[in-house]
Tab-separated table of N, CA and C in Angstrom:
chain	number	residue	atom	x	y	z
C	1	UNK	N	-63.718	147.579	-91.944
C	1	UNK	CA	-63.174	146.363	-92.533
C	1	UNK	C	-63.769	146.166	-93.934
C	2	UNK	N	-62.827	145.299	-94.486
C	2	UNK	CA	-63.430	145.156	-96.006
C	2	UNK	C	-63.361	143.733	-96.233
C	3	UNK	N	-64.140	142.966	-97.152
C	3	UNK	CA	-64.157	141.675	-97.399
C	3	UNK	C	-64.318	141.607	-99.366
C	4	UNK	N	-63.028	140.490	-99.145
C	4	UNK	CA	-62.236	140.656	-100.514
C	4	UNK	C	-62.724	138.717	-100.995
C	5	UNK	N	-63.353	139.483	-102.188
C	5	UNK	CA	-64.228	137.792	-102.771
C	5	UNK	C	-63.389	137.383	-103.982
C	6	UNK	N	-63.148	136.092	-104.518
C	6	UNK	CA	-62.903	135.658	-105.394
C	6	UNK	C	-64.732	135.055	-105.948
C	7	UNK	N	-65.136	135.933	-107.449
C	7	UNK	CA	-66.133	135.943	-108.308
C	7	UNK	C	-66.408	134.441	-108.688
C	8	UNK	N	-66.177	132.898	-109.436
C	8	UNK	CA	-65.731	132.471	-110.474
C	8	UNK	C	-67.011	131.503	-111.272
C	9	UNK	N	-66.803	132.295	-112.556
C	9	UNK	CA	-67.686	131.104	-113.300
C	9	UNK	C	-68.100	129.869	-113.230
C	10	UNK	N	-68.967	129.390	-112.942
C	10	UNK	CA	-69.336	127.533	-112.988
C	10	UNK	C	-69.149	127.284	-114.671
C	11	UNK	N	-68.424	126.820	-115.254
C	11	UNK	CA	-68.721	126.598	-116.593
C	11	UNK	C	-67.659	125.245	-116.571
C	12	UNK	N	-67.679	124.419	-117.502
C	12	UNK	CA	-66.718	123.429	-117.837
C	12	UNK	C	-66.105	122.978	-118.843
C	13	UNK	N	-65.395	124.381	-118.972
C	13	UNK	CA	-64.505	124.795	-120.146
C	13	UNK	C	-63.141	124.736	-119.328
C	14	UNK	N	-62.114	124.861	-120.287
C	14	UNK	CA	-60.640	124.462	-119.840
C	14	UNK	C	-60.043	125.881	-119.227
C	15	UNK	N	-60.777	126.931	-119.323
C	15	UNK	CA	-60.243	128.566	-119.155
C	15	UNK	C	-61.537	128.878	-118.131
C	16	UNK	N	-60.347	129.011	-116.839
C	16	UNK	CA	-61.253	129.683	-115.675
C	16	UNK	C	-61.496	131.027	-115.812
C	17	UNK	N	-62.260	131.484	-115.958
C	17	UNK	CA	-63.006	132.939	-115.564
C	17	UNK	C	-63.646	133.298	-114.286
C	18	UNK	N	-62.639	134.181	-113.505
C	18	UNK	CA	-63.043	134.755	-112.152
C	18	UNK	C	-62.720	136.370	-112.113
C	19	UNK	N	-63.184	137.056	-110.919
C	19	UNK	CA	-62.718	138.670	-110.619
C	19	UNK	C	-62.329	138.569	-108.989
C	20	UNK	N	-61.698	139.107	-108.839
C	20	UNK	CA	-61.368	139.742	-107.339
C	20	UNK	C	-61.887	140.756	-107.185
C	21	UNK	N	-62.234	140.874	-106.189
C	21	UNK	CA	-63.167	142.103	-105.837
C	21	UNK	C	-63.320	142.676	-104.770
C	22	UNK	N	-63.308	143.421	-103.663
C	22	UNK	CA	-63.632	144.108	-102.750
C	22	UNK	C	-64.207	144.830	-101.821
C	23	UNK	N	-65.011	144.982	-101.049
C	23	UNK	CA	-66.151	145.353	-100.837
C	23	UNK	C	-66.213	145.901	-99.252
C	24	UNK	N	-67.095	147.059	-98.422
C	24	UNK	CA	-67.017	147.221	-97.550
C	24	UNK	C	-68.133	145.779	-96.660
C	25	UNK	N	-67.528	145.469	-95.708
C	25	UNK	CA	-68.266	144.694	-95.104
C	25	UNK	C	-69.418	144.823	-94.657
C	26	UNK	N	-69.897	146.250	-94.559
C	26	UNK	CA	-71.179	146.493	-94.124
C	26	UNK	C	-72.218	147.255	-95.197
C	27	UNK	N	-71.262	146.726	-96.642
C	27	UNK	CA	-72.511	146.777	-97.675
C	27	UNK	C	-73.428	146.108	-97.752
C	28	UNK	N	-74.653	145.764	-98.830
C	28	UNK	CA	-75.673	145.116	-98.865
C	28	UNK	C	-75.447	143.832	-99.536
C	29	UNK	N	-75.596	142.684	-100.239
C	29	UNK	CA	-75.819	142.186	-100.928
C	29	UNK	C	-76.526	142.912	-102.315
C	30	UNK	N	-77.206	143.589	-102.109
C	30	UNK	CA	-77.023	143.974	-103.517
C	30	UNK	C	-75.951	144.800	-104.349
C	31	UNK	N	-75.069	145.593	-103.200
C	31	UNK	CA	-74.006	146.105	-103.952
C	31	UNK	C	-73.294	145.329	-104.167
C	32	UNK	N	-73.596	144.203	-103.275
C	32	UNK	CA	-72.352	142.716	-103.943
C	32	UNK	C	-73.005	142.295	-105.735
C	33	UNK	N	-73.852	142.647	-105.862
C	33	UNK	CA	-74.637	142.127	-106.501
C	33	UNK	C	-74.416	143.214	-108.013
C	34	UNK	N	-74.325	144.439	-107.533
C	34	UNK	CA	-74.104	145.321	-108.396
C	34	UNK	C	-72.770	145.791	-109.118
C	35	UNK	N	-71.836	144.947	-108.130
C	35	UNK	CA	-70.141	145.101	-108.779
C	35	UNK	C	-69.549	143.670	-109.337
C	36	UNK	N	-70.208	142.694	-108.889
C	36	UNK	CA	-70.278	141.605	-110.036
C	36	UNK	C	-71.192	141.556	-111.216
C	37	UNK	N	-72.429	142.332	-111.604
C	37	UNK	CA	-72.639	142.208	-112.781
C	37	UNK	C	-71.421	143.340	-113.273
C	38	UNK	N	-70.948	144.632	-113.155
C	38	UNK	CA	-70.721	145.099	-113.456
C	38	UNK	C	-68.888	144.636	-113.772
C	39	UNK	N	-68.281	143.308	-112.720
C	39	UNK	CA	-67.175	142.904	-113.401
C	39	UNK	C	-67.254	142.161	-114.650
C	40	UNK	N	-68.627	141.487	-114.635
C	40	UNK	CA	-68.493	140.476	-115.240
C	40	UNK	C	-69.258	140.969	-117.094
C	41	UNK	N	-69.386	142.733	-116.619
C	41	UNK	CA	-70.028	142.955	-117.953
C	41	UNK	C	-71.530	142.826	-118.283
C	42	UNK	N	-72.397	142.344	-117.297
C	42	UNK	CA	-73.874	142.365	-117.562
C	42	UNK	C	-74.346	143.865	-117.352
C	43	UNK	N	-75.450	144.236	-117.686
C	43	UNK	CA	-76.370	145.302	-117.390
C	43	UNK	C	-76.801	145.801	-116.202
C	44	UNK	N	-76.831	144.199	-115.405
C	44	UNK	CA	-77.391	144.476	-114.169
C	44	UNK	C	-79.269	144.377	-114.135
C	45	UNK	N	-79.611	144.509	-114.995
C	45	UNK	CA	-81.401	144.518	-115.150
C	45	UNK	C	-81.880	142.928	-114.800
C	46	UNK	N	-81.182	141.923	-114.891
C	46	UNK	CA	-81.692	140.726	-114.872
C	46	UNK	C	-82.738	140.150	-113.675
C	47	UNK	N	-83.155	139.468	-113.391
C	47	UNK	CA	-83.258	139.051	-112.026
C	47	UNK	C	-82.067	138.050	-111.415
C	48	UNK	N	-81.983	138.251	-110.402
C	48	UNK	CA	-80.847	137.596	-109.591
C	48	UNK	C	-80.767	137.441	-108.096
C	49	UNK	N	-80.093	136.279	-107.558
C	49	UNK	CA	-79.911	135.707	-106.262
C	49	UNK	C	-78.737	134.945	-105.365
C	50	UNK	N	-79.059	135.585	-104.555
C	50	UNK	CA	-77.790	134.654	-103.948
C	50	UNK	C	-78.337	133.629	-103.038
C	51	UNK	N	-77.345	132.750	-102.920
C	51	UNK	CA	-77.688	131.627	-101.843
C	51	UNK	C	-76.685	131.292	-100.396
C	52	UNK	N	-76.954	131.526	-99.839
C	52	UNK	CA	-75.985	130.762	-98.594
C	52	UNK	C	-75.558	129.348	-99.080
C	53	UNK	N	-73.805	129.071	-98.507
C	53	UNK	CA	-73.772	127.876	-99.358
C	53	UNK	C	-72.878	127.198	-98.427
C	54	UNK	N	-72.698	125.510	-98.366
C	54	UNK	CA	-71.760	124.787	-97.246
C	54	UNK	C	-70.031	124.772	-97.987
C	55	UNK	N	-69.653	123.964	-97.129
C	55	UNK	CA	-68.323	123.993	-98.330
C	55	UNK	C	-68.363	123.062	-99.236
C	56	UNK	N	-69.213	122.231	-99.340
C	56	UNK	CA	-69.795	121.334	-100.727
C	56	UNK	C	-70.124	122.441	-101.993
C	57	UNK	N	-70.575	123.382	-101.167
C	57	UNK	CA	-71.321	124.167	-102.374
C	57	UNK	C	-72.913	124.020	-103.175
C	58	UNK	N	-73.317	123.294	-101.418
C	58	UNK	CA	-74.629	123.486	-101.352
C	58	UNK	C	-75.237	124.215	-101.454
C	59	UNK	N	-76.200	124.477	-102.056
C	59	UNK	CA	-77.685	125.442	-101.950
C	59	UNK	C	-78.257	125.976	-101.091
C	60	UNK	N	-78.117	126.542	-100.014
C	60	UNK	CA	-79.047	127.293	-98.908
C	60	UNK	C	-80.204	128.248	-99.350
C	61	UNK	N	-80.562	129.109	-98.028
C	61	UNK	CA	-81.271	129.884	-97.995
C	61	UNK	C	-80.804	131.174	-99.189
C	62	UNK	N	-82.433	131.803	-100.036
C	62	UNK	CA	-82.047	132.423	-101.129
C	62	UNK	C	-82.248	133.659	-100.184
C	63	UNK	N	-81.241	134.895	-100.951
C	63	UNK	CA	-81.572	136.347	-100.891
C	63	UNK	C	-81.871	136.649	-102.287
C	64	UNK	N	-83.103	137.175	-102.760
C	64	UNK	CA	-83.323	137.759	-103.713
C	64	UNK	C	-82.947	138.686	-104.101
C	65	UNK	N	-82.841	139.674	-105.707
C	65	UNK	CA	-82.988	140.687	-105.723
C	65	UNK	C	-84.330	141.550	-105.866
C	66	UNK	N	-85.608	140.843	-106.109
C	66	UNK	CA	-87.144	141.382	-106.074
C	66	UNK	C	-87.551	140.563	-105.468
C	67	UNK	N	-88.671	141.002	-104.681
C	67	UNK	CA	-89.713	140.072	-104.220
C	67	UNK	C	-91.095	139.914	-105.375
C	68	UNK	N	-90.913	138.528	-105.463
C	68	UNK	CA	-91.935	137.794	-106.823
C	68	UNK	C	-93.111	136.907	-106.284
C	69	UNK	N	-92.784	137.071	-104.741
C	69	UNK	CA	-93.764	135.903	-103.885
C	69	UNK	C	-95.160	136.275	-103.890
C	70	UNK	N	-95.782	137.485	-103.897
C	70	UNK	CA	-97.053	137.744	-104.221
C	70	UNK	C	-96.814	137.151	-102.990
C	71	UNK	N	-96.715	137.711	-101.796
C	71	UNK	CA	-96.700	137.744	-100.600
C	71	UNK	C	-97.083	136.275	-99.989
C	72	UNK	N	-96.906	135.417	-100.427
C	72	UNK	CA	-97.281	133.826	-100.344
C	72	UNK	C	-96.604	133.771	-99.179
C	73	UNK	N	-95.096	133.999	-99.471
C	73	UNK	CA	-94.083	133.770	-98.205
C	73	UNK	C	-93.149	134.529	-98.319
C	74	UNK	N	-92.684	134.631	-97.111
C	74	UNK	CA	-91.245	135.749	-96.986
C	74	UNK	C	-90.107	135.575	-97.814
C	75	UNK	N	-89.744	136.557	-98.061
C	75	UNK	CA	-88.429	136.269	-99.402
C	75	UNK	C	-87.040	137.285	-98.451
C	76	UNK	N	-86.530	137.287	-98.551
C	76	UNK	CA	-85.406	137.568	-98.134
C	76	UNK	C	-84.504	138.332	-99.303
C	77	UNK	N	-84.812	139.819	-99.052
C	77	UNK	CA	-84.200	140.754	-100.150
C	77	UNK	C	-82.261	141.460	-99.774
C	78	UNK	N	-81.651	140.992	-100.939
C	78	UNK	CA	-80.426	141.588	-101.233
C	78	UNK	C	-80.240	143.122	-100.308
C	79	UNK	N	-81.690	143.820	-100.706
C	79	UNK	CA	-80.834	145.406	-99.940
C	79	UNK	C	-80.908	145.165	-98.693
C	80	UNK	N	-82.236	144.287	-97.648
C	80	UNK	CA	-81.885	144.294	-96.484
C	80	UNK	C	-80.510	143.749	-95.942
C	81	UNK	N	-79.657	142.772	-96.135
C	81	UNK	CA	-78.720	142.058	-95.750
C	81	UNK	C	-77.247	142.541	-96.274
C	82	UNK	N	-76.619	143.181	-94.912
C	82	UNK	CA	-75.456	143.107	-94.867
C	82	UNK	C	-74.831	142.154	-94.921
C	83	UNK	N	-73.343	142.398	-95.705
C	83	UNK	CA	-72.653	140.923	-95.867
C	83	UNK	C	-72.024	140.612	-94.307
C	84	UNK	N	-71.981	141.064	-93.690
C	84	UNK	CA	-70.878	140.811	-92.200
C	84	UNK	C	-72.478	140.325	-91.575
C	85	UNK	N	-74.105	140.249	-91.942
C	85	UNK	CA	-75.103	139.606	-91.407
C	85	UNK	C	-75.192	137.863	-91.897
C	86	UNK	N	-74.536	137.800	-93.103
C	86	UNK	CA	-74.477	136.375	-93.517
C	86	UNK	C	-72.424	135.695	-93.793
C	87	UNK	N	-71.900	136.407	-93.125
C	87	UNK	CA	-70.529	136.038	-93.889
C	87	UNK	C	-69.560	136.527	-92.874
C	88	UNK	N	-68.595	135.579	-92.560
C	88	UNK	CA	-68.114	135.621	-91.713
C	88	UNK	C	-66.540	134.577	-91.818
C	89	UNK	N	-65.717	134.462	-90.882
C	89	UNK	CA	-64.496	133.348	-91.180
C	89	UNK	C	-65.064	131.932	-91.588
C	90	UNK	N	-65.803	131.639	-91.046
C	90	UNK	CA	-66.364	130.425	-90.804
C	90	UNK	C	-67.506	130.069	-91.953
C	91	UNK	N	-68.618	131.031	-92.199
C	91	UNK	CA	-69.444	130.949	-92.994
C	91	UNK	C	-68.456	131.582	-94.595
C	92	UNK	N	-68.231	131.156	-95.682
C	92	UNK	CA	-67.931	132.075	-96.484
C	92	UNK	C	-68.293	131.574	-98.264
C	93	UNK	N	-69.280	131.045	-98.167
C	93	UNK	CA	-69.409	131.023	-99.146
C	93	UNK	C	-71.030	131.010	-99.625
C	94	UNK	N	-71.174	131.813	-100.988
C	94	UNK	CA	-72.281	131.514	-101.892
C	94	UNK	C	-72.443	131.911	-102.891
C	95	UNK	N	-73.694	131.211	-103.401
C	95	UNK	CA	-73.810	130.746	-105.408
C	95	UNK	C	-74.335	131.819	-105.404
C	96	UNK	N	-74.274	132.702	-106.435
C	96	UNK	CA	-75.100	133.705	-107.422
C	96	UNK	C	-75.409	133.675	-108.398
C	97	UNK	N	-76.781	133.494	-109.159
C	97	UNK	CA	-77.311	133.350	-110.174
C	97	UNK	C	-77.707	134.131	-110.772
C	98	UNK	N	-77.473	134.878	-111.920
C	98	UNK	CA	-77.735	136.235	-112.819
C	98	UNK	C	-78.706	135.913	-113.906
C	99	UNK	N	-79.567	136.295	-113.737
C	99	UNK	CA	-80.865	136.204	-115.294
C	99	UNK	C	-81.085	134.718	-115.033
C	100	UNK	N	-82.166	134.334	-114.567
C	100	UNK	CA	-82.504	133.304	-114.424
C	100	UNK	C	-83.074	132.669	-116.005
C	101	UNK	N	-83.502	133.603	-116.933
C	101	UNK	CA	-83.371	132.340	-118.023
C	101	UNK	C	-82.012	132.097	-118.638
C	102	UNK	N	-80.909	132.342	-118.645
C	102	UNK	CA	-79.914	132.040	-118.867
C	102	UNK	C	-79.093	131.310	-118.200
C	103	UNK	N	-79.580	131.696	-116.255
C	103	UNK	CA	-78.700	130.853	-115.525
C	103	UNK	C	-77.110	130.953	-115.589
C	104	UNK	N	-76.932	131.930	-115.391
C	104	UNK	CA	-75.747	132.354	-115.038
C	104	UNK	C	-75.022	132.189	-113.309
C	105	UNK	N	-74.351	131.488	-113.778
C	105	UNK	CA	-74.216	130.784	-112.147
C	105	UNK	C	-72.496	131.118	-111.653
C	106	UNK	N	-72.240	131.468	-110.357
C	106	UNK	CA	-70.939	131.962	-109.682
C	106	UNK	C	-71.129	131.081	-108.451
C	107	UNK	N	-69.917	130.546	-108.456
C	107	UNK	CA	-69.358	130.709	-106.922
C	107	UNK	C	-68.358	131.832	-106.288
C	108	UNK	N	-69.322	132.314	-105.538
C	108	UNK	CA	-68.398	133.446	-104.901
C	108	UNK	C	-68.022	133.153	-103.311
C	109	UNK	N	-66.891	133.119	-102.589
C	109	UNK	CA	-65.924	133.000	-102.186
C	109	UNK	C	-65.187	133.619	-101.030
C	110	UNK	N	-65.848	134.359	-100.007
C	110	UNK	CA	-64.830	135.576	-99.086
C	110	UNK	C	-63.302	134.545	-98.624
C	111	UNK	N	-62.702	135.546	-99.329
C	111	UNK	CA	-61.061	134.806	-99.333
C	111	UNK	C	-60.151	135.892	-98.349
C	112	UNK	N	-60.181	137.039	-97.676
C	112	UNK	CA	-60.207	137.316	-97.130
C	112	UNK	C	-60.985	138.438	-96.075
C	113	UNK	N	-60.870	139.060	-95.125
C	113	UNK	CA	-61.360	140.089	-94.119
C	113	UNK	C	-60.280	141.248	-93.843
C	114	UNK	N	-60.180	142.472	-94.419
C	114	UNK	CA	-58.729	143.299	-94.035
C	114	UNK	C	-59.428	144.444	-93.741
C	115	UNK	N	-58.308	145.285	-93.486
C	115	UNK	CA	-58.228	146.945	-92.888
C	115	UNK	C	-58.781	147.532	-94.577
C	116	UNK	N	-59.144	148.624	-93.914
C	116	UNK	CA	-59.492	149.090	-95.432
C	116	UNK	C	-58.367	150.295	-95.752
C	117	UNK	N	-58.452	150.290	-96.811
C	117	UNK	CA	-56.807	151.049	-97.345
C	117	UNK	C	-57.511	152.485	-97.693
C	118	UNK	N	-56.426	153.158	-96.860
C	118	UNK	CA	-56.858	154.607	-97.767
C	118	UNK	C	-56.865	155.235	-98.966
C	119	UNK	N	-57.790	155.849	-99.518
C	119	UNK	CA	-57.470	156.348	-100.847
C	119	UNK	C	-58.035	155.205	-101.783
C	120	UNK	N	-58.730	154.456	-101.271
C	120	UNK	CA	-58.987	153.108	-102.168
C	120	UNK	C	-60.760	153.232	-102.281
C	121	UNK	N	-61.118	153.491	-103.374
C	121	UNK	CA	-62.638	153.729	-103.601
C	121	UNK	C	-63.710	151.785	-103.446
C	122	UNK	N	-64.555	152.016	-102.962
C	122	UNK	CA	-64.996	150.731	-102.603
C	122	UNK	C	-66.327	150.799	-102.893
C	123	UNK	N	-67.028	149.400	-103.801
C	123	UNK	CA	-66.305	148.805	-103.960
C	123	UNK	C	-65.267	149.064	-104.888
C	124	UNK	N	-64.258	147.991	-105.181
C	124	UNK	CA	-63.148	147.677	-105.947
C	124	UNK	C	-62.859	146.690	-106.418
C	125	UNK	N	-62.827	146.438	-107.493
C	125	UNK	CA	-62.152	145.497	-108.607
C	125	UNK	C	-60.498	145.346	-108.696
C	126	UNK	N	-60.456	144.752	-108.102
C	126	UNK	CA	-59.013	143.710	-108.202
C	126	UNK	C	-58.390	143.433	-109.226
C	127	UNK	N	-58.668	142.648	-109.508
C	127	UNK	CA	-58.700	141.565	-110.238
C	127	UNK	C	-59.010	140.767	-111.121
C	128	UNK	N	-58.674	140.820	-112.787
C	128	UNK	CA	-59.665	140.321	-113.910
C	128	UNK	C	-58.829	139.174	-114.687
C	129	UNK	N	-59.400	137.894	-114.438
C	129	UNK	CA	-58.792	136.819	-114.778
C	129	UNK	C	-59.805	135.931	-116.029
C	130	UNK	N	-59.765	136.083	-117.684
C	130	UNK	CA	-60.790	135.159	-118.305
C	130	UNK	C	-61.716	135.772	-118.807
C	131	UNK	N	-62.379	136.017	-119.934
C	131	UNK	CA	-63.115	136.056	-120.751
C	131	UNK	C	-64.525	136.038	-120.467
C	132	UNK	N	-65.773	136.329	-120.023
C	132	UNK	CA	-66.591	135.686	-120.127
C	132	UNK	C	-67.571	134.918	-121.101
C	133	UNK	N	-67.903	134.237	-121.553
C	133	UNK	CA	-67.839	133.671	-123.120
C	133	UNK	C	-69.745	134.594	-123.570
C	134	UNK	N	-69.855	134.365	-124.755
C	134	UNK	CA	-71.376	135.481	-124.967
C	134	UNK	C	-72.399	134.609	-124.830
C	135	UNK	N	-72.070	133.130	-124.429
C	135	UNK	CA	-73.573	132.602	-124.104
C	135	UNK	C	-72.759	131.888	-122.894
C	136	UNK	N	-74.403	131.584	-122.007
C	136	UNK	CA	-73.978	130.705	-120.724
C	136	UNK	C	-73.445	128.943	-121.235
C	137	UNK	N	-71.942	128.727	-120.434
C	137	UNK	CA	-71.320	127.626	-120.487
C	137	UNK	C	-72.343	126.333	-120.231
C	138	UNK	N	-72.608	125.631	-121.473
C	138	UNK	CA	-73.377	124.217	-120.928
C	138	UNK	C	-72.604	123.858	-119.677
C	139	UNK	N	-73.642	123.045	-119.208
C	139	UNK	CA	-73.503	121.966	-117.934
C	139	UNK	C	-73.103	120.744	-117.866
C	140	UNK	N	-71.938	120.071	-117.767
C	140	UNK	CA	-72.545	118.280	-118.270
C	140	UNK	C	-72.658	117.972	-116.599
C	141	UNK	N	-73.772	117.561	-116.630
C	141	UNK	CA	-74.183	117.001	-115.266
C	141	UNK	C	-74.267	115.613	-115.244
C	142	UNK	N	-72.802	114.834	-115.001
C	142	UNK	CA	-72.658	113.385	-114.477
C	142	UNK	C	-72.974	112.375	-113.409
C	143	UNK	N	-73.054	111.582	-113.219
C	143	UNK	CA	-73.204	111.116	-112.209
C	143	UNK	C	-71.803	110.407	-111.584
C	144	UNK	N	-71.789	110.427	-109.960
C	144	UNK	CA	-70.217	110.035	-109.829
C	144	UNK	C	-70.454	108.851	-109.970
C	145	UNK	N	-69.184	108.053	-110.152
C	145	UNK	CA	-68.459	106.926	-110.224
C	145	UNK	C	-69.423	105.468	-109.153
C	146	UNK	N	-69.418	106.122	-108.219
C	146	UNK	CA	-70.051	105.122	-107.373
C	146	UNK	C	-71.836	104.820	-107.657
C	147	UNK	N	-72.151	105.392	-108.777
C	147	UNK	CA	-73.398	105.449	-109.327
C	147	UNK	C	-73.643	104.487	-110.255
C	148	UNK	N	-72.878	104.568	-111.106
C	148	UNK	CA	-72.973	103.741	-112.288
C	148	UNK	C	-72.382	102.426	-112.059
C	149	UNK	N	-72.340	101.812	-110.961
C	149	UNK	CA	-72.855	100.453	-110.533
C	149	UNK	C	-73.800	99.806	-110.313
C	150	UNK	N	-75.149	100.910	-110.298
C	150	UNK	CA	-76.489	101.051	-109.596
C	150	UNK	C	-77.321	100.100	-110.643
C	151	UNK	N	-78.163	98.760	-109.464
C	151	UNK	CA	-78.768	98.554	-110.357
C	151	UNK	C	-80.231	98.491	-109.516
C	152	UNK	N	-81.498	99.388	-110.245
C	152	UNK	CA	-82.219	99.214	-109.815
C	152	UNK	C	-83.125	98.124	-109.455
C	153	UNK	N	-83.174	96.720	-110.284
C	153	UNK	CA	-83.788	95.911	-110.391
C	153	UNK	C	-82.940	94.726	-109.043
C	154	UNK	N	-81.754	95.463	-108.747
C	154	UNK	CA	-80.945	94.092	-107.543
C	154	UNK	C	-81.441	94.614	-106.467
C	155	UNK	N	-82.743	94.073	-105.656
C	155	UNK	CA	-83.208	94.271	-104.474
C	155	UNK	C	-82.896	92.721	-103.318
C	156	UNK	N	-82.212	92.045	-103.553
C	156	UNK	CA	-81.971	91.071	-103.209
C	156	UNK	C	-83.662	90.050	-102.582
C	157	UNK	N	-84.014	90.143	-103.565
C	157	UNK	CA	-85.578	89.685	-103.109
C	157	UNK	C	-85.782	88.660	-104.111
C	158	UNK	N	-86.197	87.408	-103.109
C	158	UNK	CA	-86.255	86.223	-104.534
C	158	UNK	C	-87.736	86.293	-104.826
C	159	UNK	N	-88.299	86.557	-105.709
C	159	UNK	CA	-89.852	86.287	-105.855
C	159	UNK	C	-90.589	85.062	-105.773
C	160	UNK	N	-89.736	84.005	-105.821
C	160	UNK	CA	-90.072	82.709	-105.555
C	160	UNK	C	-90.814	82.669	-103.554
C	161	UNK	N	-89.932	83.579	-102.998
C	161	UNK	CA	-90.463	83.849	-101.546
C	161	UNK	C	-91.654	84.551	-101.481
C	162	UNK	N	-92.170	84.469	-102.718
C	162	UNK	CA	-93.784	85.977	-102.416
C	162	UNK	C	-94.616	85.566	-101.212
C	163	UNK	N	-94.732	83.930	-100.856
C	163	UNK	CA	-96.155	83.651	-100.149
C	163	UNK	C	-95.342	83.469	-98.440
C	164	UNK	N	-93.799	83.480	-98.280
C	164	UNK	CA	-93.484	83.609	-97.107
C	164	UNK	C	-93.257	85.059	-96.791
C	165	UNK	N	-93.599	85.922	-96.650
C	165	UNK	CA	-93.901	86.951	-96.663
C	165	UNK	C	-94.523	87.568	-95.478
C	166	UNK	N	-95.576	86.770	-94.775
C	166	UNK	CA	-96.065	87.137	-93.731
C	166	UNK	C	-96.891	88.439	-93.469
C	167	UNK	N	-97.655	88.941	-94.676
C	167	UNK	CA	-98.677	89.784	-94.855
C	167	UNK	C	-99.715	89.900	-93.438
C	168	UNK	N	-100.422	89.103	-92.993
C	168	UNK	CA	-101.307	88.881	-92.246
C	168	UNK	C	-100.800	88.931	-90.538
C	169	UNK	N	-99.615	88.389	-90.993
C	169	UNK	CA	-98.832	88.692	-89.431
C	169	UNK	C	-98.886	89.960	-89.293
C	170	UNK	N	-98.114	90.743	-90.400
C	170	UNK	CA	-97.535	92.474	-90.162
C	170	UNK	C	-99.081	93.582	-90.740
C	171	UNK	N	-100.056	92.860	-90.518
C	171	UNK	CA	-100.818	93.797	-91.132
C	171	UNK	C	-101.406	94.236	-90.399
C	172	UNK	N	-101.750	96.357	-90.425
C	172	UNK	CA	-102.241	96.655	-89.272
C	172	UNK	C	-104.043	97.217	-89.197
């Protein structure tokens, strides 16, 4: 079986940039790792990670590509982990981050699970949709709507009540 990802840039520009891509299911994460730098045009030398992710597009557990822990704690490396060990119908998504000082950030996507085709070298590139631009896309990181009502100072507490308070009752 093969498992077929949609790549796509986090950036918040008006022009989506993604790859389709292909992959045997019982590759590593790092060959996932090694045919997206290589769609997306990097070197590949960077440091980089993936994350398990919800369908929010939460943050989970990291797979590295080096271990940097100075053995502090267990790290969880790209070559051990097959993708059919973290990815599945149900589970299918996570962030990948390329060169951590640049922060190059993907959501990647298993969009489908198929037969594998003969004559078809794997992995495989699909699919090339977008530009990638030569520096990483700023971020504008907003806050939603239901935020900017927030007022920290409305605790509904009259200070005129300071001495009914009952300190001495609740004190342990």
């Amino acid at each position: 079986m093969i498992y077929r990802f949609r790549v796509v840039l986090d950036n918040d520009t008006e022009e989506d940039v993604f790859r389709d891509l292909e992959i045997r299911k019982d590759d590593t994460l790092e060959d996932l790792h090694n045919i997206i730098t290589q769609a997306f045009g990097f070197d590949g030398n960077e440091m980089a990670s993936f994350y398990k992710s919800d369908d929010e597009w939460n943050q989970g557990e990291e797979f590295s590509l080096f271990d940097l822990s100075d053995g502090q704690e267990s790290v969880s490396l790209m070559t051990n982990i097959t993708l059919d060990n973290i990815l599945n119908t149900e589970e299918t998504k996570l962030i990948y981050v390329y060169d951590f000082f640049n922060m190059w950030t993907f959501f990647v996507e298993l969009a489908e699970i198929a037969e594998i085709d003969e004559g078809v070298d794997y992995p495989n590139l699909m699919f090339v949709h977008g530009q990638i631009p030569d520096e990483v896309p700023e971020r504008n990181f907003e806050a939603e709507d239901e935020l900017d009502d927030f007022d920290e100072f409305e605790d509904d507490l009259d200070l005129d009540d300071y001495d009914n308070l009952d300190f001495d009752e609740n004190w342990n």
